Protein backbone atom coordinates (compact mmCIF):
# COMPACT_ATOMS: atom_id res chain seq x y z
CA UNK A 1 0.00 0.00 0.00
CA UNK A 2 1.30 3.44 -0.94
CA UNK A 3 1.83 5.97 1.86
CA UNK A 4 -0.14 8.56 -0.12
CA UNK A 5 -3.09 7.68 -2.34
CA UNK A 6 -4.43 10.00 -5.01
CA UNK A 7 -7.00 9.24 -7.71
CA UNK A 8 -5.26 9.63 -11.08
CA UNK A 9 -8.37 10.84 -12.89
CA UNK A 10 -8.78 12.31 -15.39
CA UNK A 11 -11.38 14.57 -13.79
CA UNK A 12 -13.35 16.51 -16.41
CA UNK A 13 -15.51 19.48 -15.35
CA UNK A 14 -17.20 22.41 -17.13
CA UNK A 15 -15.78 25.91 -16.78
CA UNK A 16 -17.02 27.62 -13.61
CA UNK A 17 -17.46 24.39 -11.64
CA UNK A 18 -16.10 23.84 -8.15
CA UNK A 19 -13.38 21.20 -8.24
CA UNK A 20 -12.49 18.93 -5.34
CA UNK A 21 -9.15 17.09 -5.39
CA UNK A 22 -8.25 14.68 -2.61
CA UNK A 23 -5.45 12.64 -1.08
CA UNK A 24 -5.47 10.09 1.71
CA UNK A 25 -2.43 9.02 3.66
CA UNK A 26 -1.54 6.27 6.08
CA UNK A 27 1.33 7.73 8.15
CA UNK A 28 0.08 9.72 11.12
CA UNK A 29 3.55 11.33 11.41
CA UNK A 30 2.85 13.54 8.39
CA UNK A 31 2.51 17.12 9.60
CA UNK A 32 3.15 19.41 6.62
CA UNK A 33 1.02 19.29 3.49
CA UNK A 34 1.48 20.82 0.06
CA UNK A 35 -0.38 21.02 -3.22
CA UNK A 36 1.48 21.46 -6.48
CA UNK A 37 0.15 22.14 -9.98
CA UNK A 38 2.05 20.67 -12.91
CA UNK A 39 1.43 21.61 -16.52
CA UNK A 40 2.53 19.22 -19.26
CA UNK A 41 6.32 19.16 -19.74
CA UNK A 42 6.84 21.61 -16.86
CA UNK A 43 7.98 21.31 -13.26
CA UNK A 44 5.51 21.32 -10.35
CA UNK A 45 4.50 24.76 -9.08
CA UNK A 46 3.70 25.21 -5.38
CA UNK A 47 0.07 26.24 -4.86
CA UNK A 48 -0.62 25.73 -1.16
CA UNK A 49 1.39 24.88 1.96
CA UNK A 50 -0.34 24.05 5.23
CA UNK A 51 0.55 22.68 8.61
CA UNK A 52 -2.46 22.59 10.87
CA UNK A 53 -5.82 20.94 10.47
CA UNK A 54 -8.53 23.17 9.03
CA UNK A 55 -8.83 25.36 5.97
CA UNK A 56 -6.41 27.73 4.25
CA UNK A 57 -7.63 29.98 1.46
CA UNK A 58 -5.68 31.74 -1.31
CA UNK A 59 -7.76 33.34 -4.02
CA UNK A 60 -9.81 30.65 -5.78
CA UNK A 61 -7.94 27.87 -3.97
CA UNK A 62 -8.76 26.37 -0.57
CA UNK A 63 -6.67 23.66 1.07
CA UNK A 64 -8.29 21.53 3.74
CA UNK A 65 -6.52 19.17 6.15
CA UNK A 66 -8.24 16.59 8.36
CA UNK A 67 -5.50 14.86 10.34
CA UNK A 68 -7.95 12.69 12.30
CA UNK A 69 -9.15 11.13 9.03
CA UNK A 70 -5.72 11.38 7.30
CA UNK A 71 -7.35 13.20 4.42
CA UNK A 72 -6.46 16.39 2.57
CA UNK A 73 -8.35 18.27 -0.11
CA UNK A 74 -7.82 21.10 -2.56
CA UNK A 75 -10.89 23.03 -3.74
CA UNK A 76 -10.82 25.22 -6.82
CA UNK A 77 -13.69 27.70 -7.19
CA UNK A 78 -14.82 29.15 -10.52
CA UNK A 79 -12.55 26.74 -12.41
CA UNK A 80 -10.98 28.00 -15.65
CA UNK A 81 -9.58 26.15 -18.69
CA UNK A 82 -6.15 27.41 -17.56
CA UNK A 83 -6.56 25.26 -14.42
CA UNK A 84 -6.27 22.16 -16.61
CA UNK A 85 -3.17 20.42 -15.28
CA UNK A 86 -2.05 17.59 -13.02
CA UNK A 87 -2.36 18.31 -9.30
CA UNK A 88 0.07 16.65 -6.92
CA UNK A 89 -0.30 16.43 -3.18
CA UNK A 90 2.85 16.12 -1.07
CA UNK A 91 3.52 15.74 2.62
CA UNK A 92 6.36 15.40 5.07
CA UNK A 93 6.76 14.27 8.67
CA UNK A 94 7.86 16.66 11.37
CA UNK A 95 11.20 14.95 11.92
CA UNK A 96 12.40 14.87 8.34
CA UNK A 97 12.38 18.17 6.54
CA UNK A 98 13.99 16.90 3.35
CA UNK A 99 11.72 14.00 2.49
CA UNK A 100 8.56 14.88 0.63
CA UNK A 101 6.18 12.02 -0.13
CA UNK A 102 4.16 12.68 -3.26
CA UNK A 103 0.86 11.36 -4.48
CA UNK A 104 0.87 10.18 -8.07
CA UNK A 105 -1.22 13.17 -9.20
CA UNK A 106 -4.76 13.83 -10.44
CA UNK A 107 -5.20 15.07 -14.00
CA UNK A 108 -7.83 17.81 -14.24
CA UNK A 109 -9.49 18.98 -17.46
CA UNK A 110 -11.69 22.09 -17.37
CA UNK A 111 -13.88 22.26 -20.48
CA UNK A 112 -14.71 25.73 -21.93
CA UNK B 1 14.08 36.77 -11.68
CA UNK B 2 14.94 34.17 -9.07
CA UNK B 3 14.43 30.58 -9.97
CA UNK B 4 15.78 27.15 -10.78
CA UNK B 5 17.26 26.47 -14.21
CA UNK B 6 17.60 22.96 -15.55
CA UNK B 7 19.43 22.14 -18.76
CA UNK B 8 19.17 20.71 -21.25
CA UNK B 9 15.40 20.43 -21.69
CA UNK B 10 15.79 17.20 -23.71
CA UNK B 11 18.70 14.76 -23.60
CA UNK B 12 19.43 11.52 -25.40
CA UNK B 13 21.75 8.83 -24.09
CA UNK B 14 23.42 6.03 -25.95
CA UNK B 15 23.89 2.64 -24.35
CA UNK B 16 26.91 2.60 -22.01
CA UNK B 17 27.16 6.37 -21.86
CA UNK B 18 27.15 8.63 -18.80
CA UNK B 19 25.22 11.89 -19.09
CA UNK B 20 25.09 14.88 -16.77
CA UNK B 21 22.02 17.01 -16.08
CA UNK B 22 22.56 20.57 -14.91
CA UNK B 23 20.65 22.35 -12.12
CA UNK B 24 21.36 25.92 -11.04
CA UNK B 25 19.41 28.06 -8.56
CA UNK B 26 19.66 31.74 -7.61
CA UNK B 27 17.18 31.62 -4.73
CA UNK B 28 19.91 31.41 -2.09
CA UNK B 29 18.44 28.09 -0.99
CA UNK B 30 20.61 25.80 1.13
CA UNK B 31 19.03 22.48 0.16
CA UNK B 32 18.75 20.96 -3.30
CA UNK B 33 17.10 17.77 -4.54
CA UNK B 34 16.83 15.52 -7.57
CA UNK B 35 13.64 13.61 -8.36
CA UNK B 36 12.66 11.20 -11.06
CA UNK B 37 9.09 11.27 -12.42
CA UNK B 38 7.63 8.32 -14.30
CA UNK B 39 4.05 8.14 -15.61
CA UNK B 40 1.60 7.14 -12.89
CA UNK B 41 4.27 6.91 -10.19
CA UNK B 42 4.62 10.40 -8.83
CA UNK B 43 8.02 11.80 -7.89
CA UNK B 44 10.76 9.67 -6.36
CA UNK B 45 13.78 11.13 -4.58
CA UNK B 46 17.18 10.28 -6.07
CA UNK B 47 19.62 12.42 -4.05
CA UNK B 48 19.47 15.49 -1.86
CA UNK B 49 21.98 17.94 -0.42
CA UNK B 50 21.42 20.13 2.62
CA UNK B 51 24.74 22.00 2.45
CA UNK B 52 27.72 22.42 0.13
CA UNK B 53 30.06 19.42 -0.10
CA UNK B 54 27.49 17.11 1.48
CA UNK B 55 24.73 14.96 -0.03
CA UNK B 56 22.67 11.90 0.85
CA UNK B 57 21.04 9.11 -1.11
CA UNK B 58 17.31 9.15 -1.57
CA UNK B 59 15.05 6.21 -2.33
CA UNK B 60 16.40 5.35 -5.80
CA UNK B 61 20.08 6.42 -5.87
CA UNK B 62 21.46 3.35 -7.64
CA UNK B 63 22.95 4.25 -11.03
CA UNK B 64 23.14 7.97 -10.26
CA UNK B 65 25.79 10.28 -8.82
CA UNK B 66 25.83 13.93 -7.74
CA UNK B 67 28.19 16.64 -6.54
CA UNK B 68 27.63 19.87 -4.58
CA UNK B 69 30.70 22.04 -4.95
CA UNK B 70 28.77 25.32 -5.00
CA UNK B 71 25.63 26.40 -3.20
CA UNK B 72 23.97 27.32 -6.50
CA UNK B 73 24.70 24.12 -8.42
CA UNK B 74 23.72 20.45 -8.02
CA UNK B 75 24.48 18.41 -11.16
CA UNK B 76 23.17 14.87 -11.57
CA UNK B 77 25.06 12.21 -13.54
CA UNK B 78 23.08 9.29 -14.91
CA UNK B 79 25.61 6.50 -15.25
CA UNK B 80 25.60 3.47 -17.52
CA UNK B 81 24.72 1.42 -14.44
CA UNK B 82 21.20 2.91 -14.51
CA UNK B 83 19.42 0.37 -16.67
CA UNK B 84 16.16 2.21 -17.11
CA UNK B 85 17.08 5.91 -17.33
CA UNK B 86 14.22 7.08 -19.55
CA UNK B 87 12.25 9.52 -17.36
CA UNK B 88 11.53 13.15 -16.56
CA UNK B 89 14.14 14.47 -14.09
CA UNK B 90 13.25 17.33 -11.76
CA UNK B 91 15.54 19.44 -9.63
CA UNK B 92 14.20 21.29 -6.59
CA UNK B 93 15.51 23.54 -3.85
CA UNK B 94 14.39 24.87 -0.47
CA UNK B 95 15.60 26.79 2.52
CA UNK B 96 17.51 24.42 4.79
CA UNK B 97 15.36 23.22 7.64
CA UNK B 98 11.95 23.47 9.21
CA UNK B 99 9.98 21.64 6.56
CA UNK B 100 10.24 24.45 4.07
CA UNK B 101 8.40 23.86 0.78
CA UNK B 102 10.42 22.80 -2.21
CA UNK B 103 10.44 24.74 -5.48
CA UNK B 104 11.05 23.03 -8.79
CA UNK B 105 12.76 23.65 -12.10
CA UNK B 106 11.12 22.76 -15.41
CA UNK B 107 12.82 19.41 -15.78
CA UNK B 108 14.98 17.47 -18.22
CA UNK B 109 13.48 14.67 -20.29
CA UNK B 110 16.04 11.89 -20.81
CA UNK B 111 15.57 9.26 -23.50
CA UNK B 112 17.60 6.31 -24.72
CA UNK B 113 18.77 6.18 -28.33
Coordinates of C-alpha atoms in Angstrom, one line a residue:
Chain A
X1 CA 0.0 0.0 0.0
X2 CA 1.3 3.4 -0.9
X3 CA 1.8 6.0 1.9
X4 CA -0.1 8.6 -0.1
X5 CA -3.1 7.7 -2.3
X6 CA -4.4 10.0 -5.0
X7 CA -7.0 9.2 -7.7
X8 CA -5.3 9.6 -11.1
X9 CA -8.4 10.8 -12.9
X10 CA -8.8 12.3 -15.4
X11 CA -11.4 14.6 -13.8
X12 CA -13.3 16.5 -16.4
X13 CA -15.5 19.5 -15.4
X14 CA -17.2 22.4 -17.1
X15 CA -15.8 25.9 -16.8
X16 CA -17.0 27.6 -13.6
X17 CA -17.5 24.4 -11.6
X18 CA -16.1 23.8 -8.1
X19 CA -13.4 21.2 -8.2
X20 CA -12.5 18.9 -5.3
X21 CA -9.2 17.1 -5.4
X22 CA -8.3 14.7 -2.6
X23 CA -5.5 12.6 -1.1
X24 CA -5.5 10.1 1.7
X25 CA -2.4 9.0 3.7
X26 CA -1.5 6.3 6.1
X27 CA 1.3 7.7 8.1
X28 CA 0.1 9.7 11.1
X29 CA 3.6 11.3 11.4
X30 CA 2.8 13.5 8.4
X31 CA 2.5 17.1 9.6
X32 CA 3.1 19.4 6.6
X33 CA 1.0 19.3 3.5
X34 CA 1.5 20.8 0.1
X35 CA -0.4 21.0 -3.2
X36 CA 1.5 21.5 -6.5
X37 CA 0.2 22.1 -10.0
X38 CA 2.1 20.7 -12.9
X39 CA 1.4 21.6 -16.5
X40 CA 2.5 19.2 -19.3
X41 CA 6.3 19.2 -19.7
X42 CA 6.8 21.6 -16.9
X43 CA 8.0 21.3 -13.3
X44 CA 5.5 21.3 -10.3
X45 CA 4.5 24.8 -9.1
X46 CA 3.7 25.2 -5.4
X47 CA 0.1 26.2 -4.9
X48 CA -0.6 25.7 -1.2
X49 CA 1.4 24.9 2.0
X50 CA -0.3 24.0 5.2
X51 CA 0.6 22.7 8.6
X52 CA -2.5 22.6 10.9
X53 CA -5.8 20.9 10.5
X54 CA -8.5 23.2 9.0
X55 CA -8.8 25.4 6.0
X56 CA -6.4 27.7 4.2
X57 CA -7.6 30.0 1.5
X58 CA -5.7 31.7 -1.3
X59 CA -7.8 33.3 -4.0
X60 CA -9.8 30.7 -5.8
X61 CA -7.9 27.9 -4.0
X62 CA -8.8 26.4 -0.6
X63 CA -6.7 23.7 1.1
X64 CA -8.3 21.5 3.7
X65 CA -6.5 19.2 6.1
X66 CA -8.2 16.6 8.4
X67 CA -5.5 14.9 10.3
X68 CA -7.9 12.7 12.3
X69 CA -9.1 11.1 9.0
X70 CA -5.7 11.4 7.3
X71 CA -7.4 13.2 4.4
X72 CA -6.5 16.4 2.6
X73 CA -8.3 18.3 -0.1
X74 CA -7.8 21.1 -2.6
X75 CA -10.9 23.0 -3.7
X76 CA -10.8 25.2 -6.8
X77 CA -13.7 27.7 -7.2
X78 CA -14.8 29.1 -10.5
X79 CA -12.6 26.7 -12.4
X80 CA -11.0 28.0 -15.6
X81 CA -9.6 26.1 -18.7
X82 CA -6.1 27.4 -17.6
X83 CA -6.6 25.3 -14.4
X84 CA -6.3 22.2 -16.6
X85 CA -3.2 20.4 -15.3
X86 CA -2.0 17.6 -13.0
X87 CA -2.4 18.3 -9.3
X88 CA 0.1 16.6 -6.9
X89 CA -0.3 16.4 -3.2
X90 CA 2.8 16.1 -1.1
X91 CA 3.5 15.7 2.6
X92 CA 6.4 15.4 5.1
X93 CA 6.8 14.3 8.7
X94 CA 7.9 16.7 11.4
X95 CA 11.2 14.9 11.9
X96 CA 12.4 14.9 8.3
X97 CA 12.4 18.2 6.5
X98 CA 14.0 16.9 3.4
X99 CA 11.7 14.0 2.5
X100 CA 8.6 14.9 0.6
X101 CA 6.2 12.0 -0.1
X102 CA 4.2 12.7 -3.3
X103 CA 0.9 11.4 -4.5
X104 CA 0.9 10.2 -8.1
X105 CA -1.2 13.2 -9.2
X106 CA -4.8 13.8 -10.4
X107 CA -5.2 15.1 -14.0
X108 CA -7.8 17.8 -14.2
X109 CA -9.5 19.0 -17.5
X110 CA -11.7 22.1 -17.4
X111 CA -13.9 22.3 -20.5
X112 CA -14.7 25.7 -21.9
Chain B
X1 CA 14.1 36.8 -11.7
X2 CA 14.9 34.2 -9.1
X3 CA 14.4 30.6 -10.0
X4 CA 15.8 27.1 -10.8
X5 CA 17.3 26.5 -14.2
X6 CA 17.6 23.0 -15.6
X7 CA 19.4 22.1 -18.8
X8 CA 19.2 20.7 -21.3
X9 CA 15.4 20.4 -21.7
X10 CA 15.8 17.2 -23.7
X11 CA 18.7 14.8 -23.6
X12 CA 19.4 11.5 -25.4
X13 CA 21.7 8.8 -24.1
X14 CA 23.4 6.0 -25.9
X15 CA 23.9 2.6 -24.4
X16 CA 26.9 2.6 -22.0
X17 CA 27.2 6.4 -21.9
X18 CA 27.2 8.6 -18.8
X19 CA 25.2 11.9 -19.1
X20 CA 25.1 14.9 -16.8
X21 CA 22.0 17.0 -16.1
X22 CA 22.6 20.6 -14.9
X23 CA 20.7 22.3 -12.1
X24 CA 21.4 25.9 -11.0
X25 CA 19.4 28.1 -8.6
X26 CA 19.7 31.7 -7.6
X27 CA 17.2 31.6 -4.7
X28 CA 19.9 31.4 -2.1
X29 CA 18.4 28.1 -1.0
X30 CA 20.6 25.8 1.1
X31 CA 19.0 22.5 0.2
X32 CA 18.8 21.0 -3.3
X33 CA 17.1 17.8 -4.5
X34 CA 16.8 15.5 -7.6
X35 CA 13.6 13.6 -8.4
X36 CA 12.7 11.2 -11.1
X37 CA 9.1 11.3 -12.4
X38 CA 7.6 8.3 -14.3
X39 CA 4.0 8.1 -15.6
X40 CA 1.6 7.1 -12.9
X41 CA 4.3 6.9 -10.2
X42 CA 4.6 10.4 -8.8
X43 CA 8.0 11.8 -7.9
X44 CA 10.8 9.7 -6.4
X45 CA 13.8 11.1 -4.6
X46 CA 17.2 10.3 -6.1
X47 CA 19.6 12.4 -4.1
X48 CA 19.5 15.5 -1.9
X49 CA 22.0 17.9 -0.4
X50 CA 21.4 20.1 2.6
X51 CA 24.7 22.0 2.5
X52 CA 27.7 22.4 0.1
X53 CA 30.1 19.4 -0.1
X54 CA 27.5 17.1 1.5
X55 CA 24.7 15.0 0.0
X56 CA 22.7 11.9 0.8
X57 CA 21.0 9.1 -1.1
X58 CA 17.3 9.1 -1.6
X59 CA 15.1 6.2 -2.3
X60 CA 16.4 5.3 -5.8
X61 CA 20.1 6.4 -5.9
X62 CA 21.5 3.3 -7.6
X63 CA 22.9 4.2 -11.0
X64 CA 23.1 8.0 -10.3
X65 CA 25.8 10.3 -8.8
X66 CA 25.8 13.9 -7.7
X67 CA 28.2 16.6 -6.5
X68 CA 27.6 19.9 -4.6
X69 CA 30.7 22.0 -4.9
X70 CA 28.8 25.3 -5.0
X71 CA 25.6 26.4 -3.2
X72 CA 24.0 27.3 -6.5
X73 CA 24.7 24.1 -8.4
X74 CA 23.7 20.5 -8.0
X75 CA 24.5 18.4 -11.2
X76 CA 23.2 14.9 -11.6
X77 CA 25.1 12.2 -13.5
X78 CA 23.1 9.3 -14.9
X79 CA 25.6 6.5 -15.2
X80 CA 25.6 3.5 -17.5
X81 CA 24.7 1.4 -14.4
X82 CA 21.2 2.9 -14.5
X83 CA 19.4 0.4 -16.7
X84 CA 16.2 2.2 -17.1
X85 CA 17.1 5.9 -17.3
X86 CA 14.2 7.1 -19.5
X87 CA 12.3 9.5 -17.4
X88 CA 11.5 13.2 -16.6
X89 CA 14.1 14.5 -14.1
X90 CA 13.2 17.3 -11.8
X91 CA 15.5 19.4 -9.6
X92 CA 14.2 21.3 -6.6
X93 CA 15.5 23.5 -3.9
X94 CA 14.4 24.9 -0.5
X95 CA 15.6 26.8 2.5
X96 CA 17.5 24.4 4.8
X97 CA 15.4 23.2 7.6
X98 CA 12.0 23.5 9.2
X99 CA 10.0 21.6 6.6
X100 CA 10.2 24.5 4.1
X101 CA 8.4 23.9 0.8
X102 CA 10.4 22.8 -2.2
X103 CA 10.4 24.7 -5.5
X104 CA 11.1 23.0 -8.8
X105 CA 12.8 23.6 -12.1
X106 CA 11.1 22.8 -15.4
X107 CA 12.8 19.4 -15.8
X108 CA 15.0 17.5 -18.2
X109 CA 13.5 14.7 -20.3
X110 CA 16.0 11.9 -20.8
X111 CA 15.6 9.3 -23.5
X112 CA 17.6 6.3 -24.7
X113 CA 18.8 6.2 -28.3

